[in-house]
Amino acid sequence: MSDDVRYPSEKPEHPYFDSSFSGMLLGTLVSRFCGGCGYGSIGQLYTRVFEDEKLDPKLYPLVIGIGCYSQIFFLVHKNAQKMLTLHGRAPAVATGMKMANPKMKPIIFSGDGDCLGIGGNHFIHLCRRNLDCILFIFNNSIYGMTGGQAAPTTLYGAMSTTTPYKMFEPRSDGVELALAAGASYVARTTVAHPRTLMKYFKKALKHKGTSVIEVITPCVTYFGRKNLDNLGSKGEKGEIMDTGGKMFEWIKKNSIHINQAKFMSKEELFNKYIIGEFRYDPSKSEYSEEYKKIQNIAMKGD
Amino acid sequence: MSNVNGKRFLKPGKYLMMGNVAMAEGALSSGLKFFGGYPITPSTEVIEHLAKRLPEVGGCCMQMEDELASINAVMGASLVGAKAMTATSGPGLSLMTETISMAANIEIPFVFCDVQRCGPGTGFVTVPHHNDIGLTRFAGNGEFEVIAFAPMSCQELFDLTITAFNYAETYRCPIFILSDAYLGHIHEVVNIPPKEEILKRVIDRTIPKDTKGAKFTYEDIKTHKLTIPKPYIVGTEFCPPLIIHLPHNQDGILMPEENSLRFMKIMIDKIRDNIDKISLTEEYKLDDAEIIIISYGLPVRASYRAVDLARKKGIKVGIFRLITVWPFPKEKVKQVVAGAKAIIVPEMNYTGVIAEQVERVTDLNIPVIKVPKVATLHHPDDILKAIEEVAK
């Protein structure tokens, strides 16, 4: 295959080509993600919402943690002020930004290893303070960037390079954690439901308080290729999820809406993702507003 | 403090202040707007004082969940243009190093106060030990230069904190204030100058008037000389579209491999080329001195007395004091020690980090004598003994 065929010289027809950072920087749409990865769609959806809602880039800085999705900056809106932070520390950086400039509403991109593994503490305390920001947790249930190690969210029975026999640890649940810690808007959706993702994102933009949106995304290269769609459970015939399509189907099949899940038993919900909105509480006090009250008290005193 | 008028500046006059409080007031005077901290003895008075004072000036003092969060919040606040600072001790510093190297790489100014204590873990928290001197120089991975101040009195803690903030704005590298458990807790008279005098000294965070064209560039377009640009501010026009903690080019955005060497050169040389401007030193009776004491921080105070006592006995001895420990003023020290009979380096650590630096730049035939003390102060007699032994 010649290079001309793989990289056509004419400008690709893409509705958000002109808005993307790579379109501006390199003149072509660059994605560094593997085939079947969900991060491309997420970058695209972010750009779409950014464009639709006409977000002011000065007020909505994008704080990106470390993981495969760090490369998402090529796809997100060119005007968005993006910064790459350290592994797991994105919520803490966003806290500093928000408190130093309370007009801002930071948008945090974070992964499952990033937010529930190394940065779990910052995640809990961000939710506890109910700081006005949006936190996306991209959950592909694997450490993709380092080559497919087990994540805290890896499903029971799954294979990874550090669990070569099978995953035996119970998984951590970002939504449960956010609910317990006190985030005021908590939702989970998947890349297979892009319109829902946009809906939740737009709702979070209008919400004042911590919005935690967990997004289930497929990793074909390190999760799908090595796992059967029944995750190795005995007695069932499984199929290797080695294409993006198969993984999307698996995600759809494995996701159960919250209304449906109410009528299901614990065993039935084992290794499943419950999607939907878990909490929407606009009445909960927001941290920077509370601090404003403290400032007023302090300024009044002698 | 009854004289606090709810504003950024204290009323001019003399105050009896604790070292940690003097430093906090110095920071407020230079326009501190965000403090992120985690309680750790012996630096707790800083966060306690600022928790009260920062809301009064419209700033924010946050007690974060851990040191990692506090330093990252400080970085975030500094990114959006607030003067930011944190205070901690040795164990906190070692946790923060990862972010320090990142902040150095994206050249975000912030001031970092290290109230040193003895030992890791619970340690001896109320006694001083200058054991972080080496750590501050090599804090974090990656290549960068740092600036570290070593004050020796509460007045200096106030004054040097203002200088530290100015250096942070100018040189855009991590700035350390190396205090210690005794200096932080000592109560001394601090003379607060009038507001106008302080304001004259302070460099504010501003965006350049013309934000187009020469954005974030190191190269002066007319003369092609390297300059240090003003720090960018997220949430304004003056901000690159991508802030990345990798070697970036002159425009402050990208990371092509061919730029890495040039980037490292900028990171290191911006300090090394300006070492004459950065380095602050003090000389005491050096003109005819044969024996030279090189020191920093609290041991200098004992050294003054020791020198006076030795001079009475007819020994020609003087002090060369490092106010900025890092970058180490190599050329200046070379000039000072040329022809000396011996060099005495009283330090509050056994390794002798600065003694090693002095050895590095002096002739092999000049003996460098360490006077180590750990967890306690130098008595003038300790230093006098060393002087007398050399003078024999």
XYZ file of C-alpha atoms in Angstrom:
694
model
C 0.000 0.000 0.000
C 1.526 3.294 -1.002
C 1.535 6.274 1.280
C -0.809 8.180 -1.003
C -3.572 5.715 -0.406
C -3.251 5.699 3.357
C -2.950 9.428 3.729
C -5.029 11.138 1.046
C -3.642 14.531 0.262
C -6.969 16.267 -0.030
C -8.550 17.667 3.089
C -10.763 15.069 4.726
C -14.381 15.967 4.847
C -15.011 16.203 8.506
C -17.545 18.514 10.101
C -15.256 19.537 12.957
C -11.970 19.440 11.082
C -11.492 23.188 11.272
C -12.233 23.265 14.977
C -9.799 20.531 15.975
C -6.357 21.304 17.334
C -4.568 18.960 14.941
C -6.393 20.483 11.983
C -5.064 23.868 13.013
C -1.579 22.672 13.936
C -0.809 20.072 11.272
C -3.431 20.626 8.614
C -4.640 17.073 8.908
C -6.721 15.163 11.394
C -4.288 13.249 13.549
C -5.337 10.574 15.956
C -2.752 8.584 17.856
C -5.271 6.063 19.085
C -5.469 2.385 18.072
C -8.209 1.091 15.850
C -11.431 0.602 17.790
C -10.490 2.958 20.586
C -13.197 5.140 22.036
C -11.111 8.226 22.792
C -11.401 9.527 19.241
C -15.161 9.711 19.650
C -14.811 11.387 23.024
C -12.495 14.080 21.650
C -14.931 14.593 18.818
C -17.911 14.854 21.173
C -16.065 17.329 23.371
C -15.313 19.494 20.333
C -18.925 19.245 19.237
C -20.272 20.388 22.611
C -17.607 23.090 22.811
C -18.742 24.400 19.415
C -22.477 23.965 20.025
C -22.516 25.591 23.446
C -20.042 28.295 22.320
C -17.969 27.778 25.453
C -15.569 30.542 26.388
C -12.130 28.869 26.317
C -10.918 31.275 28.976
C -13.477 30.032 31.471
C -13.400 26.324 30.650
C -9.775 25.169 30.820
C -9.206 21.537 30.000
C -7.063 19.714 32.548
C -5.822 16.382 31.252
C -4.325 13.631 33.375
C -2.040 10.857 32.162
C -3.147 7.841 30.220
C -3.814 6.949 26.596
C -6.368 9.740 26.502
C -3.623 12.337 27.088
C -3.214 12.304 23.303
C -6.769 13.551 23.028
C -5.453 17.109 22.784
C -4.993 16.577 19.040
C -8.715 16.091 18.614
C -10.275 18.554 21.014
C -11.176 22.099 20.123
C -8.278 24.277 19.007
C -9.331 27.193 21.188
C -9.638 25.186 24.382
C -6.803 25.939 26.791
C -5.433 22.497 27.450
C -2.865 21.423 29.955
C -1.316 18.075 30.618
C -0.763 17.424 34.302
C 0.789 14.632 36.283
C -0.525 11.110 36.706
C -3.596 11.289 38.923
C -3.139 14.909 39.985
C -5.512 16.575 37.539
C -8.289 17.076 40.173
C -5.814 18.806 42.492
C -4.578 21.121 39.734
C -8.184 21.946 38.835
C -8.887 22.745 42.499
C -6.075 25.297 42.527
C -7.253 26.844 39.275
C -10.840 27.094 40.386
C -9.995 28.624 43.755
C -7.542 31.149 42.319
C -10.048 32.191 39.650
C -13.575 31.259 40.819
C -15.124 32.335 37.506
C -13.592 29.287 35.890
C -15.137 25.867 35.552
C -12.330 23.405 34.855
C -13.081 20.334 32.787
C -10.965 17.386 33.879
C -10.160 14.417 31.667
C -9.055 11.489 33.702
C -8.830 7.749 33.333
C -9.670 4.802 35.507
C -6.088 4.164 36.563
C -5.512 7.887 36.860
C -8.567 8.720 38.938
C -9.377 5.531 40.818
C -5.816 4.226 41.129
C -3.034 6.706 41.747
C -5.247 9.774 42.171
C -8.010 8.157 44.209
C -7.433 10.456 47.145
C -7.695 13.630 45.081
C -10.844 12.268 43.420
C -12.527 11.569 46.755
C -11.693 14.979 48.144
C -12.763 16.793 44.985
C -16.169 15.140 45.320
C -16.270 15.857 49.053
C -15.696 19.580 48.538
C -18.230 19.686 45.704
C -15.983 22.012 43.772
C -17.579 23.404 40.636
C -15.972 21.388 37.841
C -16.637 18.510 35.471
C -14.699 15.316 35.918
C -14.720 12.706 33.173
C -13.477 9.254 34.087
C -12.670 7.288 30.952
C -12.941 3.679 31.979
C -11.459 1.145 29.585
C -10.770 -1.252 32.457
C -7.092 -1.594 31.581
C -3.839 0.375 31.697
C -3.508 0.890 27.970
C -0.595 3.313 27.805
C 1.822 1.027 29.620
C 0.814 -2.076 27.704
C -2.245 -3.698 29.215
C -1.783 -4.102 32.946
C -4.695 -4.667 35.298
C -6.490 -1.523 36.459
C -8.553 -1.102 39.633
C -11.575 -1.302 37.355
C -10.619 -4.480 35.493
C -13.565 -6.864 35.524
C -13.399 -10.139 37.408
C -12.011 -12.968 35.316
C -10.380 -10.733 32.715
C -6.863 -11.307 31.446
C -4.175 -8.661 31.570
C -0.386 -8.714 31.510
C -0.176 -8.469 35.293
C -3.026 -10.918 35.866
C -1.976 -13.618 33.390
C -4.230 -16.278 34.954
C -7.221 -14.080 35.567
C -8.220 -10.945 37.411
C -9.144 -11.983 40.944
C -9.451 -8.664 42.762
C -12.820 -7.014 43.247
C -13.107 -3.969 41.015
C -13.529 -0.409 42.220
C -16.547 1.512 41.046
C -16.031 5.183 40.226
C -19.713 6.033 40.455
C -20.190 4.392 43.862
C -17.106 6.173 45.107
C -18.306 9.546 43.814
C -21.728 9.030 45.371
C -20.234 8.111 48.732
C -17.776 11.013 48.615
C -20.543 13.511 47.922
C -20.391 14.632 44.298
C -23.607 16.426 43.391
C -24.019 15.179 39.833
C -23.016 11.603 39.074
C -23.688 9.769 35.847
C -22.274 6.907 33.838
C -22.560 6.321 30.157
C -20.588 4.626 27.402
C -18.998 5.637 24.133
C -21.630 3.476 22.463
C -24.213 6.037 23.613
C -22.698 9.266 22.230
C -25.867 11.343 22.356
C -26.388 10.489 26.013
C -22.788 11.454 26.678
C -23.379 14.845 25.059
C -26.591 15.263 27.015
C -24.861 14.560 30.317
C -21.973 16.846 29.407
C -24.342 19.716 28.594
C -26.239 19.122 31.824
C -22.975 19.148 33.780
C -21.983 22.446 32.172
C -25.098 24.068 33.607
C -24.772 22.347 36.990
C -22.979 24.107 39.841
C -20.933 21.568 41.743
C -18.788 18.543 41.054
C -20.094 16.586 38.093
C -18.616 13.123 37.730
C -19.305 11.421 34.424
C -17.840 7.976 33.986
C -17.526 6.930 30.365
C -17.045 3.266 29.501
C -14.779 3.069 26.485
C -13.364 0.110 24.583
C -9.691 -0.846 24.439
C -9.344 -3.376 21.661
C -5.572 -3.660 21.638
C -5.005 -4.567 25.258
C -8.381 -5.606 26.598
C -10.500 -6.870 23.703
C -7.845 -8.919 21.933
C -6.982 -10.810 25.100
C -10.428 -11.434 26.472
C -13.526 -13.358 25.576
C -16.797 -11.497 25.673
C -17.984 -13.704 28.544
C -14.745 -12.874 30.433
C -13.777 -16.512 30.772
C -16.758 -17.694 32.724
C -17.143 -21.454 32.531
C -19.812 -23.210 30.555
C -20.309 -20.350 28.147
C -18.881 -20.113 24.689
C -17.043 -16.853 24.271
C -15.653 -14.923 21.376
C -12.451 -12.873 21.335
C -13.252 -9.172 21.040
C -10.578 -8.280 18.526
C -12.362 -5.523 16.634
C -13.890 -2.237 17.616
C -17.311 -3.417 16.501
C -17.223 -6.482 18.728
C -16.175 -4.408 21.696
C -18.923 -1.866 21.093
C -21.429 -4.698 20.984
C -19.963 -6.112 24.202
C -20.171 -2.736 25.931
C -23.778 -2.306 24.861
C -24.627 -5.824 26.018
C -22.753 -5.378 29.286
C -24.392 -2.030 30.161
C -27.668 -2.015 31.999
C -29.739 1.094 32.530
C -30.264 2.119 36.131
C -34.048 1.751 35.882
C -33.668 -1.794 34.653
C -30.988 -2.605 37.205
C -33.351 -1.840 40.086
C -35.191 -5.063 39.381
C -32.114 -7.223 38.996
C -30.290 -9.266 41.597
C -26.681 -8.787 42.672
C -25.615 -11.915 40.816
C -27.201 -10.710 37.629
C -25.408 -7.372 37.902
C -22.002 -8.965 38.529
C -19.403 -7.630 36.073
C -22.025 -5.401 34.453
C -21.949 -1.632 34.052
C -24.975 0.239 35.346
C -25.509 3.327 33.211
C -27.676 6.373 33.690
C -27.896 9.305 36.082
C -27.295 8.381 39.693
C -27.583 11.715 41.434
C -28.509 15.243 40.494
C -28.522 17.544 43.488
C -28.253 21.255 42.596
C -29.083 22.249 46.180
C -25.759 21.071 47.615
C -23.460 23.957 48.549
C -20.514 24.525 46.263
C -16.998 24.968 47.647
C -15.917 28.243 46.019
C -19.218 29.889 46.966
C -18.799 28.708 50.545
C -15.292 30.110 50.552
C -16.646 33.420 49.279
C -18.783 33.597 52.426
C -15.680 32.961 54.548
C -13.894 35.771 52.732
C -16.789 38.095 53.473
C -16.672 37.217 57.172
C -12.897 37.727 57.231
C -13.066 41.077 55.444
C -15.720 42.403 57.823
C -13.717 41.627 60.984
C -11.768 44.546 62.552
C -2.175 40.465 66.037
C -4.250 43.509 66.783
C -2.541 45.771 64.287
C -3.775 43.822 61.304
C -6.020 46.207 59.448
C -7.681 43.587 57.294
C -5.519 44.510 54.340
C -2.545 43.136 52.532
C 0.033 45.190 54.414
C 0.643 45.438 58.118
C 0.911 48.926 59.536
C 4.567 49.991 59.413
C 6.431 49.532 62.647
C 8.130 46.989 64.825
C 6.500 43.680 65.632
C 7.505 40.723 67.715
C 6.932 37.911 65.267
C 7.497 34.217 64.985
C 9.674 33.193 62.044
C 6.924 31.282 60.283
C 4.543 34.217 60.715
C 7.132 36.684 59.417
C 7.486 34.573 56.307
C 3.714 34.407 55.840
C 3.491 38.200 56.191
C 6.301 38.620 53.679
C 4.366 36.484 51.251
C 1.196 38.509 51.811
C 3.101 41.740 51.230
C 4.309 40.482 47.891
C 0.731 39.743 46.853
C 0.149 36.104 47.763
C -3.283 34.984 46.583
C -3.247 31.215 47.010
C -1.757 28.967 49.612
C -2.163 25.215 49.463
C -0.766 23.292 52.362
C -0.884 20.216 54.493
C -0.092 20.435 58.194
C 3.388 19.259 59.046
C 5.419 20.303 62.050
C 7.359 22.646 62.125
C 5.665 24.555 59.290
C 2.109 24.545 60.671
C 2.150 28.190 61.798
C 2.408 29.274 58.175
C -0.865 27.632 57.154
C -2.507 28.623 60.447
C -1.610 32.267 59.980
C -2.557 32.339 56.310
C -5.881 30.593 56.935
C -6.773 33.685 58.926
C -5.071 36.334 56.827
C -5.590 35.217 53.219
C -9.407 35.477 53.153
C -9.002 39.038 54.472
C -7.139 40.040 51.333
C -9.473 38.125 49.024
C -7.123 35.203 48.589
C -7.610 31.542 49.284
C -5.887 29.326 51.811
C -6.698 25.672 51.338
C -5.813 22.768 53.528
C -5.510 19.981 50.993
C -5.785 16.246 51.500
C -2.048 15.622 51.196
C 1.208 17.225 50.092
C 0.797 15.983 46.559
C -2.544 17.744 46.285
C -1.280 20.936 47.902
C 1.642 21.366 45.536
C -0.547 20.542 42.529
C -3.175 23.031 43.642
C -0.429 25.617 44.021
C 0.664 24.872 40.473
C -2.912 25.193 39.238
C -3.350 28.521 41.021
C -0.101 29.810 39.607
C -1.202 28.742 36.112
C -4.204 31.062 36.326
C -2.069 33.975 37.446
C -2.234 33.975 41.229
C 0.919 34.294 43.252
C 1.031 30.964 45.012
C 3.072 29.290 47.675
C 3.262 26.231 49.857
C 5.087 25.423 53.059
C 6.206 22.046 54.256
C 9.039 20.127 55.846
C 11.392 17.417 54.621
C 8.935 14.498 54.337
C 6.483 16.732 52.477
C 9.202 17.972 50.187
C 10.136 14.472 49.118
C 6.501 13.813 48.195
C 6.280 17.021 46.220
C 9.360 16.526 44.068
C 7.424 15.083 41.114
C 5.373 18.240 40.758
C 8.366 20.469 41.365
C 10.062 19.023 38.306
C 6.895 19.456 36.276
C 6.433 23.055 37.420
C 10.050 23.708 36.488
C 9.455 22.251 33.047
C 6.343 24.272 32.300
C 8.103 27.231 33.978
C 5.357 28.111 36.376
C 6.531 30.405 39.155
C 5.871 29.451 42.721
C 7.566 29.787 46.064
C 8.192 26.847 48.221
C 9.029 27.121 51.891
C 10.879 24.256 53.477
C 10.980 24.431 57.273
C 13.553 21.734 57.758
C 13.400 19.227 60.572
C 15.405 16.269 61.710
C 14.829 12.901 60.180
C 12.187 11.150 58.092
C 8.992 9.619 59.436
C 7.972 11.153 62.724
C 11.548 12.306 63.172
C 12.564 14.901 65.729
C 10.110 17.456 64.505
C 11.042 20.405 66.679
C 14.767 20.437 66.102
C 16.546 21.755 63.015
C 18.623 19.745 60.618
C 19.691 21.177 57.276
C 19.223 17.858 55.560
C 17.201 19.035 52.551
C 19.913 21.238 51.055
C 20.931 18.569 48.553
C 17.356 17.506 47.889
C 16.287 21.017 46.946
C 19.114 21.284 44.439
C 18.193 18.004 42.747
C 14.467 17.937 43.517
C 12.588 15.821 41.025
C 13.476 14.170 37.775
C 14.452 16.093 34.708
C 17.007 18.830 34.338
C 16.479 22.245 35.804
C 18.090 24.749 38.099
C 16.557 26.019 41.284
C 17.099 29.063 43.464
C 17.224 28.572 47.230
C 17.385 31.220 49.922
C 18.800 30.609 53.387
C 17.620 33.342 55.772
C 19.010 33.561 59.293
C 16.589 35.856 61.132
C 12.904 36.695 61.208
C 13.555 40.033 59.510
C 15.259 38.196 56.686
C 12.407 35.710 56.458
C 10.134 38.680 55.796
C 12.428 40.435 53.339
C 13.724 37.403 51.480
C 10.219 36.050 50.938
C 9.438 39.202 48.969
C 12.661 38.743 47.009
C 11.778 35.084 46.469
C 8.450 35.987 44.889
C 10.191 38.519 42.653
C 12.719 35.905 41.565
C 9.900 33.452 40.850
C 8.226 35.959 38.545
C 11.480 36.848 36.841
C 13.248 33.519 36.425
C 10.273 31.143 36.366
C 11.902 28.313 38.251
C 11.194 26.680 41.635
C 12.211 28.998 44.456
C 12.930 27.536 47.881
C 13.127 29.294 51.205
C 15.214 27.105 53.461
C 14.061 27.795 56.971
C 14.369 25.333 59.833
C 12.585 24.282 62.986
C 14.399 26.795 65.239
C 14.264 29.691 62.788
C 10.599 29.038 62.131
C 9.726 29.091 65.826
C 12.024 31.833 67.073
C 10.359 35.133 68.057
C 12.224 38.230 66.940
C 11.606 41.876 66.221
C 10.590 42.426 62.624
C 10.598 45.897 61.168
C 7.759 46.259 58.679
C 8.480 49.005 56.158
C 5.729 51.304 54.883
C 3.406 50.068 52.166
C 4.896 52.268 49.444
C 8.378 50.956 50.110
C 7.235 47.357 49.809
C 5.230 48.036 46.656
C 8.333 49.507 45.018
C 10.108 46.185 45.530
C 7.326 43.868 44.410
C 7.143 42.569 40.834
C 3.523 41.893 39.896
C 2.127 39.230 37.604
C 1.100 41.075 34.480
C 0.444 40.136 30.905
C 2.400 41.991 28.236
C 0.478 44.705 26.444
C 1.120 43.182 23.059
C 0.138 39.530 23.283
C 0.401 38.886 19.566
C 3.486 37.927 17.621
C 6.306 37.388 20.108
C 4.230 35.223 22.379
C 6.073 33.132 24.998
C 9.281 33.437 23.029
C 12.751 33.350 24.510
C 14.432 35.007 21.582
C 14.363 38.747 21.345
C 13.196 39.344 17.803
C 15.460 42.353 17.207
C 18.685 41.336 18.888
C 18.318 37.521 18.764
C 19.396 37.311 22.377
C 17.708 34.891 24.750
C 15.407 36.552 27.227
C 13.114 35.148 29.875
C 9.527 35.944 28.912
C 6.751 36.741 31.360
C 4.895 33.689 32.652
C 1.731 32.890 30.711
C -1.657 32.925 32.423
C -4.381 30.395 31.716
C -7.712 32.112 31.193
C -6.249 35.075 29.349
C -5.119 35.821 25.796
C -1.556 35.271 26.918
C -1.605 31.499 27.077
C -0.352 28.811 24.683
C -3.056 26.488 23.304
C -1.339 23.520 24.904
C 0.667 23.419 28.108
C 2.786 20.334 28.138
C 5.387 19.054 30.554
C 7.732 17.923 27.839
C 10.518 19.813 26.184
C 8.754 22.513 24.260
C 9.980 24.920 21.659
C 10.346 28.669 21.861
C 6.641 29.236 21.409
C 6.085 27.268 24.574
C 3.929 24.605 23.018
C 5.379 21.621 21.270
C 7.899 18.907 21.897
C 9.838 18.015 18.764
C 12.877 15.942 19.632
C 15.334 18.259 17.910
C 14.289 21.011 20.318
C 15.052 19.043 23.467
C 18.691 20.043 23.753
C 17.851 23.663 23.088
C 15.074 23.470 25.650
C 17.410 22.057 28.292
C 19.914 24.777 27.469
C 17.254 27.415 28.055
C 16.138 25.788 31.313
C 19.661 25.627 32.734
C 21.210 28.712 31.206
C 18.481 31.083 32.227
C 19.800 30.653 35.767
C 23.502 30.101 35.051
C 23.833 33.133 32.796
C 22.184 35.352 35.377
C 24.039 33.993 38.380
C 25.584 37.393 39.148
C 22.146 38.955 39.396
C 20.616 36.046 41.290
C 23.311 35.221 43.776
C 23.112 37.148 47.039
C 26.069 37.005 49.393
C 27.352 38.859 52.432
C 30.885 39.489 53.548
C 32.135 40.125 57.087
C 35.720 41.184 57.848
C 36.970 39.470 54.718
C 39.479 42.092 53.577
C 42.529 40.764 55.388
C 41.167 37.365 56.343
C 43.422 34.330 56.117
C 40.866 31.887 57.423
C 37.482 32.067 55.757
C 34.203 30.802 57.110
C 31.669 29.944 54.424
C 28.194 29.320 55.779
C 24.472 29.915 55.399
C 21.399 29.999 57.618
C 21.537 29.836 61.394
C 25.218 28.784 61.758
C 26.175 32.228 60.410
C 24.897 33.805 63.614
C 27.267 31.741 65.730
C 30.027 32.433 63.219
C 29.764 36.219 63.717
C 30.476 35.806 67.424
C 33.239 33.321 66.781
C 34.921 35.701 64.341
C 34.753 38.581 66.818
C 36.267 36.400 69.540
C 38.999 35.160 67.208
C 39.818 38.681 66.019
C 40.373 39.691 69.667
C 42.960 36.923 69.846
C 44.603 38.280 66.707
C 43.474 35.599 64.273
C 42.573 37.028 60.879
C 39.282 35.414 60.036
C 36.221 36.523 58.050
C 32.846 35.254 56.923
C 31.521 34.730 53.436
C 27.824 34.135 53.820
C 25.606 32.573 51.155
C 22.157 34.151 51.222
C 21.195 32.199 48.116
C 22.557 28.687 48.542
C 21.561 27.584 45.061
C 22.743 28.337 42.433
C 26.161 27.989 44.060
C 28.208 31.137 43.277
C 31.221 29.283 41.924
C 33.205 32.237 40.577
C 32.571 34.419 43.611
C 33.723 31.703 46.001
C 36.822 31.134 43.865
C 37.744 34.800 44.160
C 37.089 34.934 47.884
C 39.074 31.848 48.835
C 42.054 32.576 46.596
C 45.107 32.614 48.842
C 43.273 31.601 51.972
C 44.994 29.521 54.593
C 41.979 27.414 55.357
C 38.214 27.333 54.880
C 35.808 26.445 57.662
C 32.293 25.399 56.729
C 29.948 25.164 59.730
C 26.804 23.357 58.596
C 23.842 21.804 60.316
C 24.313 18.493 58.579
C 26.996 15.845 58.723
C 27.383 15.357 54.956
C 28.503 18.905 54.364
C 26.655 19.537 51.126
C 27.980 23.063 50.748
C 31.417 22.015 52.005
C 31.542 19.608 49.055
C 30.615 22.438 46.712
C 33.386 24.556 48.208
C 35.874 21.709 47.822
C 34.838 21.482 44.186
C 35.954 25.024 43.404
C 39.004 25.515 45.652
C 42.622 24.471 45.261
C 43.497 21.071 46.617
C 46.047 22.519 49.070
C 43.503 24.675 50.882
C 41.964 22.532 53.611
C 38.158 22.648 53.884
C 37.172 21.927 57.475
C 33.610 20.892 58.229
C 32.005 21.786 61.526
C 28.910 19.608 61.527
C 26.044 19.892 63.985
C 22.826 17.928 63.815
C 19.613 18.663 65.703
C 21.231 21.455 67.674
C 22.718 24.884 67.084
C 26.387 25.701 66.752
C 27.909 27.283 69.820
C 30.379 30.062 68.918
C 33.001 28.061 70.812
C 32.600 25.143 68.412
C 33.558 27.369 65.511
C 36.207 29.205 67.542
C 37.840 25.882 68.359
C 38.023 25.039 64.686
C 39.497 28.470 63.923
C 42.127 28.153 66.628
C 43.132 24.680 65.476
C 43.668 25.923 61.951
C 45.508 29.046 63.093
C 48.069 27.049 65.083
